[in-house]
Short mmCIF file of C-alpha atoms in Angstrom, two decimals:
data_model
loop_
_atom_site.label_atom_id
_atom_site.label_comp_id
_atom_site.label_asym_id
_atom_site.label_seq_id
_atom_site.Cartn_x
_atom_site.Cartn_y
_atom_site.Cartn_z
CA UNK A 1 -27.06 30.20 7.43
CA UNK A 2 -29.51 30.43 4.41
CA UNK A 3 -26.70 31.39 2.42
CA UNK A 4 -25.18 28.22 3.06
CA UNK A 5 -28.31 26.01 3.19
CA UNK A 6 -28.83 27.61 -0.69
CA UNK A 7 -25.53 26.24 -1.56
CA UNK A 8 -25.53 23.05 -0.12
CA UNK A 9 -29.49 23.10 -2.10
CA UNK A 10 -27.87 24.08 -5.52
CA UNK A 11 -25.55 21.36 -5.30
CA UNK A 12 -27.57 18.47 -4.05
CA UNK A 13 -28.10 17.06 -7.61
CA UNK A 14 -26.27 14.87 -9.66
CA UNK A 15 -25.97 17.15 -13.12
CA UNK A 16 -25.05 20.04 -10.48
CA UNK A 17 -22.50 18.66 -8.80
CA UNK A 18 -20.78 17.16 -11.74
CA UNK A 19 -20.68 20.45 -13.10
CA UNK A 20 -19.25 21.73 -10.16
CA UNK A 21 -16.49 19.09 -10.34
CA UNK A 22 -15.31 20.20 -13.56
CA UNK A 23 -15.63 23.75 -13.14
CA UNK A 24 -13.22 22.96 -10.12
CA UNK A 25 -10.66 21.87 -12.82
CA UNK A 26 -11.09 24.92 -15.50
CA UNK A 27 -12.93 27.64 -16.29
CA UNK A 28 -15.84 26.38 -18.84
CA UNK A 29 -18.18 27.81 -21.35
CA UNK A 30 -21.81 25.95 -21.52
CA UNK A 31 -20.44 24.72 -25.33
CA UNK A 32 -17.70 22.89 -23.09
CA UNK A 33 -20.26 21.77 -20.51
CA UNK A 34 -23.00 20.51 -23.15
CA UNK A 35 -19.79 18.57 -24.54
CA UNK A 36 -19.31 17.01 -21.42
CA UNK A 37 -22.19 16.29 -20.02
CA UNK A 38 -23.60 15.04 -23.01
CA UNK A 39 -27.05 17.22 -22.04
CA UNK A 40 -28.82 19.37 -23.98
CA UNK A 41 -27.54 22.93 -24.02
CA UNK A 42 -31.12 24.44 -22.13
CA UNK A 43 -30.52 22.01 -19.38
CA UNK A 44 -27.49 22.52 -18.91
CA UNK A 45 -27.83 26.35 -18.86
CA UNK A 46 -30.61 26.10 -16.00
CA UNK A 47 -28.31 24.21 -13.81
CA UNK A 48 -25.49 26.92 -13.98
CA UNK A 49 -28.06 29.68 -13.30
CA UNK A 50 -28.88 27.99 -10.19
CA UNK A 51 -25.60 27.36 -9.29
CA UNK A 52 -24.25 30.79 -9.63
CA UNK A 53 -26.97 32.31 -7.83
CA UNK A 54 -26.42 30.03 -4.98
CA UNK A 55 -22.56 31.63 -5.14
CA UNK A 56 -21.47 28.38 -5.93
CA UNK A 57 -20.21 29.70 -9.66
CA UNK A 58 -19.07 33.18 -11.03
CA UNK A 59 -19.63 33.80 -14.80
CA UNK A 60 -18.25 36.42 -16.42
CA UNK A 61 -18.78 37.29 -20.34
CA UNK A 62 -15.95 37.70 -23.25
CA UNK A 63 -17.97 38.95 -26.54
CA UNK A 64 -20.30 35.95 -27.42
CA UNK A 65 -18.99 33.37 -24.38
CA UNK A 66 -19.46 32.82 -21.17
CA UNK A 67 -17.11 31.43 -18.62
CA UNK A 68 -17.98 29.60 -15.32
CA UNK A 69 -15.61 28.91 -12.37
CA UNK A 70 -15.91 28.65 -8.62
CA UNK A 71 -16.74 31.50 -6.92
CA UNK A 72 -14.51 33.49 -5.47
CA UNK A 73 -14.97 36.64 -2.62
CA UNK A 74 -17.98 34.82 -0.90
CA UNK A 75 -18.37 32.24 1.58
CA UNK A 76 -20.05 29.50 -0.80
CA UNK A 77 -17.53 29.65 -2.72
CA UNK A 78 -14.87 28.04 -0.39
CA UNK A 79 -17.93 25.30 0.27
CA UNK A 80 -18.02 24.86 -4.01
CA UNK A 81 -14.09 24.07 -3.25
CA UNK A 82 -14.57 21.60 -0.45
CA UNK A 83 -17.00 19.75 -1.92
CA UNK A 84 -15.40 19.79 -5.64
CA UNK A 85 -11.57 18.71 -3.23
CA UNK A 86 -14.16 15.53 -1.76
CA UNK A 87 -15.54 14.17 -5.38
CA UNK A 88 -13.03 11.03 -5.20
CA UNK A 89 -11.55 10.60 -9.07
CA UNK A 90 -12.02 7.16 -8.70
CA UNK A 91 -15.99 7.64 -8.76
CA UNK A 92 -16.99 6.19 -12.37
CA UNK A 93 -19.11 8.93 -13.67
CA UNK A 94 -16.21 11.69 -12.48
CA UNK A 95 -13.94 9.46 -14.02
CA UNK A 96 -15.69 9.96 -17.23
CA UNK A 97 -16.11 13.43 -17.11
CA UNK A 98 -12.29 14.08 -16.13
CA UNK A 99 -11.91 12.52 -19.38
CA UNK A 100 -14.00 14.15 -21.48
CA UNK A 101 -12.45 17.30 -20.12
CA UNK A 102 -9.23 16.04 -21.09
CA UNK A 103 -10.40 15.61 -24.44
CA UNK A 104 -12.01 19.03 -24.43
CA UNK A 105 -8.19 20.48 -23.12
CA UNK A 106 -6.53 18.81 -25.68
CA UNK A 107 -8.86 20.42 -28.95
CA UNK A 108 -7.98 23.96 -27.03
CA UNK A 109 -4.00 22.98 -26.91
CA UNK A 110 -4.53 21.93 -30.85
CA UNK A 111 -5.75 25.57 -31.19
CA UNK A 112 -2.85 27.09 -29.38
CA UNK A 113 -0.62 24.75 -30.97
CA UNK A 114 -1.85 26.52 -34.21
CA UNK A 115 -1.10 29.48 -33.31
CA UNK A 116 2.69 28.97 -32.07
CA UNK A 117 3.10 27.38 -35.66
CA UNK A 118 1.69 30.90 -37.09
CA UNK A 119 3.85 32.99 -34.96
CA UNK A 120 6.66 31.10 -34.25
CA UNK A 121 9.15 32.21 -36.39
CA UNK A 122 8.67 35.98 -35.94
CA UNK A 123 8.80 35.28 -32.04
CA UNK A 124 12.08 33.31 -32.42
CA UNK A 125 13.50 36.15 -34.56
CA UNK A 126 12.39 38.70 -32.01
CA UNK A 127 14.00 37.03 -29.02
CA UNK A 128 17.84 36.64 -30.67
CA UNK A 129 17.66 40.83 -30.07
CA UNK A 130 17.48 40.21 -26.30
CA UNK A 131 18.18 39.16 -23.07
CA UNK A 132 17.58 35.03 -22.54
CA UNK A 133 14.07 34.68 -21.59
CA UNK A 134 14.75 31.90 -19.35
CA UNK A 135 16.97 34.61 -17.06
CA UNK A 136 14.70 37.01 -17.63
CA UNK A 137 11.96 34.89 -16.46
CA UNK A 138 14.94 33.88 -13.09
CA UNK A 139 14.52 37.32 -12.08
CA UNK A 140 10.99 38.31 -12.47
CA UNK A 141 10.72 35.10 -10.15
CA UNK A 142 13.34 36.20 -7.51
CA UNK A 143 11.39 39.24 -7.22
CA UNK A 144 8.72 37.63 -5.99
CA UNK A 145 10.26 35.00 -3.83
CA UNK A 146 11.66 37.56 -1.79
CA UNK A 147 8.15 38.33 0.00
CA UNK A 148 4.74 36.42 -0.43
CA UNK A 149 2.03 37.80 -2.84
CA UNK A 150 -1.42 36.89 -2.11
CA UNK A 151 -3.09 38.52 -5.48
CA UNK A 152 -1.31 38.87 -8.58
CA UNK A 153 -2.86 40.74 -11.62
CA UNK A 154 -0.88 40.31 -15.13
CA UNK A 155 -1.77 42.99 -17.47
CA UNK A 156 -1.76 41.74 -20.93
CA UNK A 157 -1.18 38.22 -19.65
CA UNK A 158 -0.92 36.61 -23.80
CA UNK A 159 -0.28 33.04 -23.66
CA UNK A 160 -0.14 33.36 -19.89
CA UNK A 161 3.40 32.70 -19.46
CA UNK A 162 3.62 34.91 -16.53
CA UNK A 163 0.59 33.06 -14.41
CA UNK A 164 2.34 29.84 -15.46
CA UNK A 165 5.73 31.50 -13.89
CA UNK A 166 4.41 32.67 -10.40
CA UNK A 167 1.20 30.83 -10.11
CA UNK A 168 3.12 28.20 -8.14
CA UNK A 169 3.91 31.33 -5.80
CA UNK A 170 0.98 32.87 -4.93
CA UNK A 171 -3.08 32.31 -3.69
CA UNK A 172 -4.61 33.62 -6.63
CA UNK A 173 -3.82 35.20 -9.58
CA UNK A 174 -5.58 36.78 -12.44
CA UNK A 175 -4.41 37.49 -16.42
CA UNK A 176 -6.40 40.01 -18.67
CA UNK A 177 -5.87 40.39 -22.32
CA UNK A 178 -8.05 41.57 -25.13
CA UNK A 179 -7.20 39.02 -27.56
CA UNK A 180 -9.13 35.98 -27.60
CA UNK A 181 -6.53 33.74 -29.29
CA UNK A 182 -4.26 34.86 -26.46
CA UNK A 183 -6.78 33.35 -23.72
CA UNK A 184 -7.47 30.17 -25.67
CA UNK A 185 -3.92 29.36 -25.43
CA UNK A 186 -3.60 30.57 -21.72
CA UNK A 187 -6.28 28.26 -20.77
CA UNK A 188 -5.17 25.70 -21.93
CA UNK A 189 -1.37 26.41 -20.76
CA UNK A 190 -3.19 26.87 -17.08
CA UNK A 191 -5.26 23.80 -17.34
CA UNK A 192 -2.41 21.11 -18.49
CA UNK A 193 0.26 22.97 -15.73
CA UNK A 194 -2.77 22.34 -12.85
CA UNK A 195 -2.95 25.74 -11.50
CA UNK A 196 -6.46 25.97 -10.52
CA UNK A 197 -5.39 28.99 -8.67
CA UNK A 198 -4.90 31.20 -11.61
CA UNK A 199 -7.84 32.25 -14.59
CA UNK A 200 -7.80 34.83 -17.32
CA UNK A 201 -9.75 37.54 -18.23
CA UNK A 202 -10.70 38.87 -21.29
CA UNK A 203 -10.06 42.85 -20.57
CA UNK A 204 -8.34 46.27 -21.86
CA UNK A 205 -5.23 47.80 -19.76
CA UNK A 206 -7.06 50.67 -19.91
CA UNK A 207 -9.81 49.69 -18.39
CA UNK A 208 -9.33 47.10 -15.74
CA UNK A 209 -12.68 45.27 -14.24
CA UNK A 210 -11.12 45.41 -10.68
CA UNK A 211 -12.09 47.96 -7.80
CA UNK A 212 -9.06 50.11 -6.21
CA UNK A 213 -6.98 48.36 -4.05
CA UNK A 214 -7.32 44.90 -5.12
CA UNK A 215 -4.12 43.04 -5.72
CA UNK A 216 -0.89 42.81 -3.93
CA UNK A 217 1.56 42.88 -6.91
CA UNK A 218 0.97 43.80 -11.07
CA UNK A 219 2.94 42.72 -13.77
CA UNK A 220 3.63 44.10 -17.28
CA UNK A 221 5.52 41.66 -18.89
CA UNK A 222 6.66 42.92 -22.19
CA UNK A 223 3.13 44.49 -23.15
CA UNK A 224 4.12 48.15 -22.16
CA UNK A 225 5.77 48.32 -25.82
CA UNK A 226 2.34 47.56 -27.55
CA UNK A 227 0.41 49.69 -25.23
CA UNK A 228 -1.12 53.06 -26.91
CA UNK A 229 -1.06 55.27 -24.07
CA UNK A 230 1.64 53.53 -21.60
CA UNK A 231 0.82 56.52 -18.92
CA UNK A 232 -2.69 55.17 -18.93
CA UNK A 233 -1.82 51.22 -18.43
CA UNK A 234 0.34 52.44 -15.29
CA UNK A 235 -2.06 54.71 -14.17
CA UNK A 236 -4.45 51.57 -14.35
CA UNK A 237 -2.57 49.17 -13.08
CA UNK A 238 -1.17 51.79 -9.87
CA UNK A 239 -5.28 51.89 -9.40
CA UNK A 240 -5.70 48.35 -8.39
CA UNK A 241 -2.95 48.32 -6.27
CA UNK A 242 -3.51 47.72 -2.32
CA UNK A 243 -1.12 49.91 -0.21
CA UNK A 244 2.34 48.07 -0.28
CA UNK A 245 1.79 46.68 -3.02
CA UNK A 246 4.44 46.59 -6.07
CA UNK A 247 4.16 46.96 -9.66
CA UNK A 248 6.74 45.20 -12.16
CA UNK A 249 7.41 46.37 -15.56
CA UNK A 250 9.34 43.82 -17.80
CA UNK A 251 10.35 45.79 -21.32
CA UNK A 252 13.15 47.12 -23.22
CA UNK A 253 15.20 50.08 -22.60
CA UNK A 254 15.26 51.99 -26.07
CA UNK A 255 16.57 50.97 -28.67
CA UNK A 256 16.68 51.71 -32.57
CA UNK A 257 15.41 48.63 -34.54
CA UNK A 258 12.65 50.15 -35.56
CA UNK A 259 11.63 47.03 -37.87
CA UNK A 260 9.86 45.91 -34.86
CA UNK A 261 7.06 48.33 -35.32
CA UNK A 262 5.97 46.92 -38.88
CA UNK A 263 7.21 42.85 -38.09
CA UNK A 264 5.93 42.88 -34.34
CA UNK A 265 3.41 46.00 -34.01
CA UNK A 266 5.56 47.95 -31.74
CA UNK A 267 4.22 51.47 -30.53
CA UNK A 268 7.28 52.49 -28.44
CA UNK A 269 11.22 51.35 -29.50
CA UNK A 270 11.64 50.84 -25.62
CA UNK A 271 11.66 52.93 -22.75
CA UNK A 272 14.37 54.79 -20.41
CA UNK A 273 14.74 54.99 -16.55
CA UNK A 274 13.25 58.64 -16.56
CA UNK A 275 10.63 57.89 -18.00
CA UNK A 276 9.25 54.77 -15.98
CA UNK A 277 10.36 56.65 -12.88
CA UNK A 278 8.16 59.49 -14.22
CA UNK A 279 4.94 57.75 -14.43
CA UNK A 280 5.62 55.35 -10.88
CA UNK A 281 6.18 59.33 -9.55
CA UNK A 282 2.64 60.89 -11.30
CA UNK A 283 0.63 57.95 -9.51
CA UNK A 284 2.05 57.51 -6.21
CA UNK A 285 4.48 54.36 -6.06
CA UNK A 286 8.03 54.68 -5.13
CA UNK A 287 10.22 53.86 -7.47
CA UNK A 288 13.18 50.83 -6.27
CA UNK A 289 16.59 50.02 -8.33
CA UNK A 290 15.89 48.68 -12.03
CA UNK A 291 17.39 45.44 -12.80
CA UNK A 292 19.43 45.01 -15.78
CA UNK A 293 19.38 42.26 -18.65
CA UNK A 294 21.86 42.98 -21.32
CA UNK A 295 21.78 40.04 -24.20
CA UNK A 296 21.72 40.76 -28.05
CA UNK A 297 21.03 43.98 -29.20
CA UNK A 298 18.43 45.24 -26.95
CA UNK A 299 18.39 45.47 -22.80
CA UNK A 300 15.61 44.40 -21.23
CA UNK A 301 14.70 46.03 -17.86
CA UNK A 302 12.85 45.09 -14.99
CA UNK A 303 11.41 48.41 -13.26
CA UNK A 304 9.54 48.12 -9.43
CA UNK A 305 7.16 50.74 -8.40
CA UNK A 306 5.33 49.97 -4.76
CA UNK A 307 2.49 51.77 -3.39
CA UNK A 308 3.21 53.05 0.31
CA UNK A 309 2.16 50.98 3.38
CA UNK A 310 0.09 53.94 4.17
CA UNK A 311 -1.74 55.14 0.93
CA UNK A 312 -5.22 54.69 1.03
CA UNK A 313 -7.02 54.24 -2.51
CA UNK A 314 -8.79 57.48 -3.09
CA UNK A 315 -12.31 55.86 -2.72
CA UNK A 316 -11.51 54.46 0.51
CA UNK A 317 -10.36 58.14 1.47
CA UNK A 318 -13.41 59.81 0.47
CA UNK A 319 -15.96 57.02 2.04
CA UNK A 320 -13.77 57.62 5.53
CA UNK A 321 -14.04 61.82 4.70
CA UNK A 322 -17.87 61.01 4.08
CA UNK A 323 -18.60 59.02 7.12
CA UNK A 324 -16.79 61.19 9.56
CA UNK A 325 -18.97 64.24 8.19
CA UNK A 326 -21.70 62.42 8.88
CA UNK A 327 -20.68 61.00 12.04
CA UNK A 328 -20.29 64.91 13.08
CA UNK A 329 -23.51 65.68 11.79
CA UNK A 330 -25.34 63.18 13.85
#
């Protein structure tokens, strides 16, 4: 109950609950909020310490920038959702600020809008060597129509086409990636498709923020290629899988233009079956039938790993181990 009665305390003020409105719609730095708001940027960064520790907000830091969302994992945070879902957008002042946000979306889709201009050529080149995206993207879909996913991390998320793809499909889903550029364009891809169910993360494969056991399915959607040590991405992204869980590679079988590696930054000219199978083996997933995507001159191949129904995550296992020593002991 105090939990609550701090939450409903937080938000009981004008400034606080606007800015819970808006953080509803997007995830938001204070720049964005200031913007907004219209308030000074001290004010505005006393409201969103009290509203994060009532629970209400999460923040979590990229470099130099913060970013601010509803809550998630705690109680208050479903109450920051309910009372975000009751602001009416007819109310004048939310009106405004809905618009203002707007205009805030629209100067990050002139950013990403940039950056498609910069790349678009070499990314229009690159897919005329492969399978059609759009029945690439028809699979990777079918996959995961055929049984519900609750969590969904993508690894090396980019311009998060993949959240945009599946979002519709699941409760929640998360994209990392350690380019900035990347997650400017992903958030504003997320905000103008509405899926207030899906945020990004600025993060290395290598190195995943998440504890064991976290998320029902992980992608790699053509990132595996880029990826330094590609025995350490799996071995990260097998970590924060929950038992039964499934892990879905998207990348090329191999292949010889090795062009790619100076005009795209390739590490690895594709990979083969044993291989993938190989590394699903070394960290417990069982490997299903690839799917095949001939098109062009390269394959692309969509590999499934799943975690057993009755794995445990190795820190679970030891905390059980550790309790029942101690339950003998007593």
């Amino acid at each position: 109950m105090d939990e609550l009665l701090q939450g409903l305390r937080a938000v009981a003020e004008p400034t606080r609950l606007r800015i819970l409105a808006l953080c509803a719609q997007a995830e938001l730095t204070v720049s964005d909020l200031v913007e907004i708001l219209g308030q000074s940027q001290p004010r505005v960064s006393r409201h969103l310490k009290l509203l994060v520790e009532a629970r209400l907000l999460q923040r979590h830091q990229e470099g130099s920038w913060a970013y601010y969302r509803l809550a998630e994992g705690h109680r208050n945070g479903a109450l920051a959702r309910l009372i975000a879902d009751l602001l009416p957008e007819s109310d004048p002042q939310h009106a405004r600020d809905l618009l203002r946000l707007q205009s805030v979306q629209e100067s990050w889709a002139t950013k990403a809008a940039a950056y498609f201009r910069r790349n678009a050529t070499n990314w229009s080149r690159l897919r005329a060597l492969h399978a059609d995206p759009a029945e690439v993207d028809a699979v990777l879909k079918s996959v995961f129509e055929k049984e519900p996913v609750g969590e969904l991390l993508d690894i090396a998320t980019g311009t998060g086409h993949v959240l945009k793809l599946l979002g519709p499909h699941v409760k929640n889903a998360i994209g990392v990636d350690l380019s900035r550029d990347m997650l400017t364009v992903a958030r504003a891809e997320l905000f103008r498709s509405g899926l207030r169910n899906c945020q990004v993360r600025q993060a290395d494969m290598l190195q995943l923020p998440f504890e064991d056991g976290r998320f029902d399915a992980v992608t790699l959607h053509m990132a595996l290629h880029y990826a330094g040590q590609p025995a350490g991405a799996v071995a990260e992204a097998a970590r924060v899988l929950r038992p039964g869980g499934r892990l879905v590679i998207v990348d090329f079988t191999p292949h010889n233009r090795h062009e790619l590696r100076e005009e795209h930054a390739h590490r690895w000219l594709g990979f083969g079956d044993m291989t993938i199978e190989g590394l699903f083996a070394e960290n417990g997933l069982v490997v299903e039938s690839p799917i095949r995507l001939r098109g062009g001159e390269i394959t692309v191949s969509v590999w499934l790993g799943r975690r057993p129904a009755n794995d445990v995550p190795a820190k679970q296992a030891n905390d059980s181990t550790t309790n029942g020593q101690e339950a003998v002991s007593s």
